[in-house]
Amino acid sequence: MAHALLKGETGDWEMVIGLEVHAQILTKSKLFSGASAAFGAAPNTQVSPIDAGFPGMLPVINELCIEKAVRTGLGLNAKINLYSVFERKNYFYADLPQGYQISQYQHPIVGEGEIEIDLPDGTTKIIGIERLHVEQDAGKSLHDQHPSKSYVDLNRSGNPLMEIVSKPHMNSAEEAAAYVTKLRAIVRYLDTCDGNMDEGSMRCDVNVSVRKPGDALGTRCEIKNVNSVRFVQQAIEYEARRQIEVIEGGGTIKQETRLFDTKNGTTRAMRSKEDAHDYRYFPDPDLLPLKLEQSFVDDIRKTLPELPDAKKKRFIALGLSNYDASVLTAEKDRAAFYEKVANNNDAKLAANWVTTELAGALNKAGKELHDSPVSAEQLGGLLKLISDNTISGKIAKDVFADMFESGKDAAAIVAEKGLKQVTDTGAIEKIVDEVLAENPDKIAEYKSGKDKLFGFFVGQVLKKSGGKANPAIVNDLLKKKL
Amino acid sequence: MTNLTSLTIRQALDGLKKKDFTATELTEAHIKASEAARHLNCYITETFDHARKQAKESDARYASGRAGLLDGVPIAMKDLYCTEGIQTTAASKILEGFKPPYESTVSGNMFRDGAVMLGKANLDEFAMGSSNTTSAYGNVINPWRSEAEPDKQLVPGGSSGGSAAAVAARIAMGATGTDTGGSIRQPAAFCGITGIKPTYGRCSRFGIIAFASSLDQAGPFARTVEDCALLLQSMAGYDPKDSTSVDRPVPEYFKAVGQSVKGLKVGVPKEYRVEGANPEILALWDKGVAMMKDAGAEIVDVSLPHTKYALQTYYVIAPAECSSNLARYDGVRFGLRENTDNGNLNDMYEATRNAGFGKEVKRRILIGTYVLSAGYYDAYYNKARRVRKLIWQDFINAYQKCDVLLTPTAPTPAFAIGENTADPVTMYLNDIFTIPASMAGMPGMSLPVGLSADGLPLGLQLLGKPFEEETVFKAAGALEKAANFTALPQSLMDKAA
């Protein structure tokens, strides 16, 4: 994709974007305690004394979190660091019970990697990953429950997070959106994060700066906690425009942290660099440095699933268009559904049915793939009936509509309604003869050169057969007789 | 019946087994003694009723032949150990009234083995101090008095001052302590009893209120080496809830006590012979060396060249960790909260921490925050970490030549309450001999070897290789036998008279 430049009064501007994505590791319990990490429980019901920072409490690493972080690192084609260190990031806040967050700083568990993003124009771009580190989440302050008091919910306190930091390799809001989308697909494929941004299990901090093409990097601003792909795009677009206006108005950009206001799509300053905390990081003496065996990493590597890019390439090799392959692999569930449908069926036919007929019907019914009334096996069954000429593609659409309504199998509907395609040449010939006998004038017109009337004859025959006549045989017979 | 409070733990266990007396009688005797010694201020919280209940349960176990390692032994629990449902203060106002909903692993181990808890022992606030004068619940008085100045009240040492004084005053048979830079060994020396800080990682830190996590280690006080061995056997052990605890079996330490030290190599580090040292201490050290030699040990001169940096290094690392460990006392979830009128969170923090923490704790939080700050981090914290490695390497090198090290425990005998408080550094110097082993994580034990000219107990310290507490107990047993320390604190002599 061509470099997207923004037009300003003084010429073109280039955006430089880097993202820090916090992805909650998909585990039952927290990073350093046995309390549940599930979403949506009543406030302060999933809190152990460890999560609440009680005196004498000590963290113990949840091994599954480490395994999933490594798994994610491998999925990002990244270097796995066999030696990593948990450090304390010290600051005071009411929802940070220990007075520090246990995170990784100088020695993250995952180093540099890269992912390929798919852009709307069908091109791809490689985005570098700087690092991935594991850390615990803070609790949640609630400022809107009481006129003068704030409440604290510690359910989230201690939840396991992966912070995935990209390199500043993105130059448009679309690229950033594509990055988040791809990252989400990868962690879902890996089963390391559920990727549910609306529940906060994936949150983005967006770093944006602008510069004249070819210039050195501009001063960046960090927009905190942006919670959807759409908001990421909006925030970047607004922020880049704001920065250009400031610079072109003779001002300078101050390095600062900003908040995205979802109501009006703007960003506003939260704190400047001067107010920035001195986090006083130091190795957490309660946790020994984390040392992994190479065999631990190798064993995880062996269990990696086929990731979206590999799957997409394989689908294209099966004959699917780049677009269909992208759409089908964008979501793990959709890809799995498609593969079940395509099992022993024509790959392209299956792709068409999943991306158009099924997607359309679901959309119309306001349903998601996971609650589709037609299962992948059922849809596969329908396609089989098309392939073996039991029914025509046209009848198949009616059968599908029935399946979607009733949840019945295709074969049952076909049998029930007697929709089996007529392939008996004699029977079809009889209908052909009838149609021809009924339309002598049309035959004359056809013979005088109106070729298009051929379709009329086909249609008449199919209609008379109740749609059941095999269209290929009808074609053959008509050609012969006309 | 013999005087139950003068028994050793071993004697008491034998007596209980033989049904010479009951656990209830043993506990009642100690409760009575505790009540008579309240002026020493050993306990922040007395748990006598709790003790009576535990003693009754212990008697039931003796009756049914299911008695544990420490069954029926009345002890004092340093008030840094969280005890479920029982106020745990760390001697700080900020935790006044705090009742933990959990039990520390070590106290739990001891209760599992039948120990009876008489009370939560006084200490320096958050274990920061060497004289037990920083406690928000008043200082502890050492049961010993100087013959030269018998009216002067002396400190018991610190930070585990209440624990040490209780054992010395015969109001508890043993006690738990914690040692970060000498907080078991120095008060043991000041109070004329024995105390061991085991290897870092030997006892679980779970449920013990943290001062400096990479240094804090639990350990026992008792009046004999063997009693210390019994207590440590109960306290020690791997705990999956503490990632720094070490998974290795716990030996029956008491079996090492009484073993011959023939051929044991005892190192004497020359760097501990500091300039201007108290001649009495040096003389005691020489005496101790001679005793070990007489017992058949081989004396080896060794060098720990980085010893002189240990104190400075400690006063960077320990405050750094403390500044972070104490951040959780913020008035939000437990303990003291000072509300302010303006509803500002930072103001509430300031007011709470200002009212809740004492001067020494504040000083160390400030030092720790400073040494971790951007711009100072490399000069202080990182450098201290590097020096710490060198100190550790010193010990490893020395242990190529010897099995244990013998040094003084403290540079002076117990001093008067109020002394050494004008300049914090003078107070910090109390730990000059104990800090290096803390920095290196090595086990160390103090035991009384003699008296000063003024009749105050003086201790020597035996340091061992990592997880070789048995060797330390063996050497300490030999030294104990040779020293034959039988002196009693004057307060007890008065009573006897």
PDB file of C-alpha atoms in Angstrom, chain A residues 49-61 87-88 90-100 106 148 152 154 278-288, chain B residues 82 95 98 101-102 200 205-210 213-214 240-244 320-321 323-325 327-330 332-334 345 349 353 369 372-374 377 381 385:
ATOM      1  CA  PRO A  49      -4.669 -11.732  50.127  1.00  0.00           C
ATOM      2  CA  ILE A  50      -1.814 -11.801  47.598  1.00  0.00           C
ATOM      3  CA  ASP A  51      -3.811  -9.778  45.066  1.00  0.00           C
ATOM      4  CA  ALA A  52      -4.833  -7.372  47.815  1.00  0.00           C
ATOM      5  CA  GLY A  53      -1.202  -6.777  48.833  1.00  0.00           C
ATOM      6  CA  PHE A  54      -1.654  -7.987  52.398  1.00  0.00           C
ATOM      7  CA  PRO A  55       1.350  -8.036  54.750  1.00  0.00           C
ATOM      8  CA  GLY A  56       3.637 -11.023  54.335  1.00  0.00           C
ATOM      9  CA  MET A  57       2.022 -12.239  51.130  1.00  0.00           C
ATOM     10  CA  LEU A  58       4.315 -13.512  48.379  1.00  0.00           C
ATOM     11  CA  PRO A  59       3.840 -14.004  44.643  1.00  0.00           C
ATOM     12  CA  VAL A  60       4.311 -17.411  43.036  1.00  0.00           C
ATOM     13  CA  ILE A  61       4.489 -17.592  39.254  1.00  0.00           C
ATOM     14  CA  GLU A  87      10.899  -6.390  38.394  1.00  0.00           C
ATOM     15  CA  ARG A  88       8.858  -4.061  40.536  1.00  0.00           C
ATOM     16  CA  ASN A  90       6.799   1.335  41.966  1.00  0.00           C
ATOM     17  CA  TYR A  91       4.011   3.895  42.146  1.00  0.00           C
ATOM     18  CA  PHE A  92       1.151   4.710  44.444  1.00  0.00           C
ATOM     19  CA  TYR A  93      -2.432   4.347  43.383  1.00  0.00           C
ATOM     20  CA  ALA A  94      -5.525   3.146  45.176  1.00  0.00           C
ATOM     21  CA  ASP A  95      -6.079   0.261  42.767  1.00  0.00           C
ATOM     22  CA  LEU A  96      -2.448  -0.898  42.973  1.00  0.00           C
ATOM     23  CA  PRO A  97      -2.517  -2.800  46.282  1.00  0.00           C
ATOM     24  CA  GLN A  98       1.179  -3.610  46.626  1.00  0.00           C
ATOM     25  CA  GLY A  99       2.283  -0.110  45.749  1.00  0.00           C
ATOM     26  CA  TYR A 100       4.125  -1.671  42.843  1.00  0.00           C
ATOM     27  CA  GLN A 106      15.290  -5.017  31.429  1.00  0.00           C
ATOM     28  CA  SER A 148     -17.696  12.008  46.874  1.00  0.00           C
ATOM     29  CA  VAL A 152     -11.875  -0.009  44.188  1.00  0.00           C
ATOM     30  CA  LEU A 154      -9.583  -5.743  42.926  1.00  0.00           C
ATOM     31  CA  ASP A 278       9.986   7.650  38.452  1.00  0.00           C
ATOM     32  CA  TYR A 279       9.038   3.998  38.682  1.00  0.00           C
ATOM     33  CA  ARG A 280      12.230   2.943  40.465  1.00  0.00           C
ATOM     34  CA  TYR A 281      12.265  -0.468  38.780  1.00  0.00           C
ATOM     35  CA  PHE A 282      14.321  -3.099  40.541  1.00  0.00           C
ATOM     36  CA  PRO A 283      14.336  -6.918  40.406  1.00  0.00           C
ATOM     37  CA  ASP A 284      11.567  -8.322  42.595  1.00  0.00           C
ATOM     38  CA  PRO A 285      13.391 -10.053  45.449  1.00  0.00           C
ATOM     39  CA  ASP A 286      10.354 -12.268  46.040  1.00  0.00           C
ATOM     40  CA  LEU A 287      10.841 -13.951  42.661  1.00  0.00           C
ATOM     41  CA  LEU A 288      13.993 -15.566  41.401  1.00  0.00           C
TER      42      LEU A 288
ATOM     43  CA  CYS B  82       1.224 -13.151  60.741  1.00  0.00           C
ATOM     44  CA  LEU B  95      -0.918  -2.075  61.558  1.00  0.00           C
ATOM     45  CA  PHE B  98      -4.666  -5.787  62.017  1.00  0.00           C
ATOM     46  CA  PRO B 101      -6.839 -13.903  57.780  1.00  0.00           C
ATOM     47  CA  TYR B 102      -3.914 -16.301  57.301  1.00  0.00           C
ATOM     48  CA  TYR B 200      18.463 -17.716  53.193  1.00  0.00           C
ATOM     49  CA  ARG B 205       8.986 -16.114  54.369  1.00  0.00           C
ATOM     50  CA  PHE B 206       5.291 -16.572  53.575  1.00  0.00           C
ATOM     51  CA  GLY B 207       3.253 -14.657  56.115  1.00  0.00           C
ATOM     52  CA  ILE B 208       6.231 -12.932  57.688  1.00  0.00           C
ATOM     53  CA  ILE B 209       5.919  -9.199  57.209  1.00  0.00           C
ATOM     54  CA  ALA B 210       8.674  -8.181  54.825  1.00  0.00           C
ATOM     55  CA  SER B 213      12.936  -9.609  51.077  1.00  0.00           C
ATOM     56  CA  SER B 214      16.317 -10.721  49.764  1.00  0.00           C
ATOM     57  CA  PRO B 240       5.685 -23.680  47.515  1.00  0.00           C
ATOM     58  CA  LYS B 241       4.144 -20.379  48.610  1.00  0.00           C
ATOM     59  CA  ASP B 242       7.590 -18.771  48.850  1.00  0.00           C
ATOM     60  CA  SER B 243       9.468 -18.866  45.547  1.00  0.00           C
ATOM     61  CA  THR B 244      12.751 -18.174  47.345  1.00  0.00           C
ATOM     62  CA  ALA B 320      15.706  -0.035  48.694  1.00  0.00           C
ATOM     63  CA  GLU B 321      13.676  -3.185  49.218  1.00  0.00           C
ATOM     64  CA  SER B 323      10.851   1.373  50.425  1.00  0.00           C
ATOM     65  CA  SER B 324       8.978  -0.876  48.008  1.00  0.00           C
ATOM     66  CA  ASN B 325       7.818  -3.484  50.544  1.00  0.00           C
ATOM     67  CA  ALA B 327       4.377   0.887  49.920  1.00  0.00           C
ATOM     68  CA  ARG B 328       1.381  -1.346  50.612  1.00  0.00           C
ATOM     69  CA  TYR B 329       0.739   0.390  53.931  1.00  0.00           C
ATOM     70  CA  ASP B 330      -1.301   3.097  52.307  1.00  0.00           C
ATOM     71  CA  VAL B 332      -6.607   1.836  51.567  1.00  0.00           C
ATOM     72  CA  ARG B 333      -7.263  -1.771  52.534  1.00  0.00           C
ATOM     73  CA  PHE B 334      -6.165  -2.476  56.119  1.00  0.00           C
ATOM     74  CA  LEU B 345      -5.821  10.455  47.572  1.00  0.00           C
ATOM     75  CA  TYR B 349      -1.434   8.605  51.774  1.00  0.00           C
ATOM     76  CA  ARG B 353       1.999   7.156  56.432  1.00  0.00           C
ATOM     77  CA  THR B 369      13.485   5.698  47.512  1.00  0.00           C
ATOM     78  CA  LEU B 372      16.403   3.647  43.484  1.00  0.00           C
ATOM     79  CA  SER B 373      15.689   7.003  41.874  1.00  0.00           C
ATOM     80  CA  ALA B 374      16.575   7.779  38.297  1.00  0.00           C
ATOM     81  CA  TYR B 377      20.274   4.062  40.673  1.00  0.00           C
ATOM     82  CA  TYR B 381      21.610   0.312  44.000  1.00  0.00           C
ATOM     83  CA  ARG B 385      24.305  -5.329  44.067  1.00  0.00           C
TER      84      ARG B 385
END
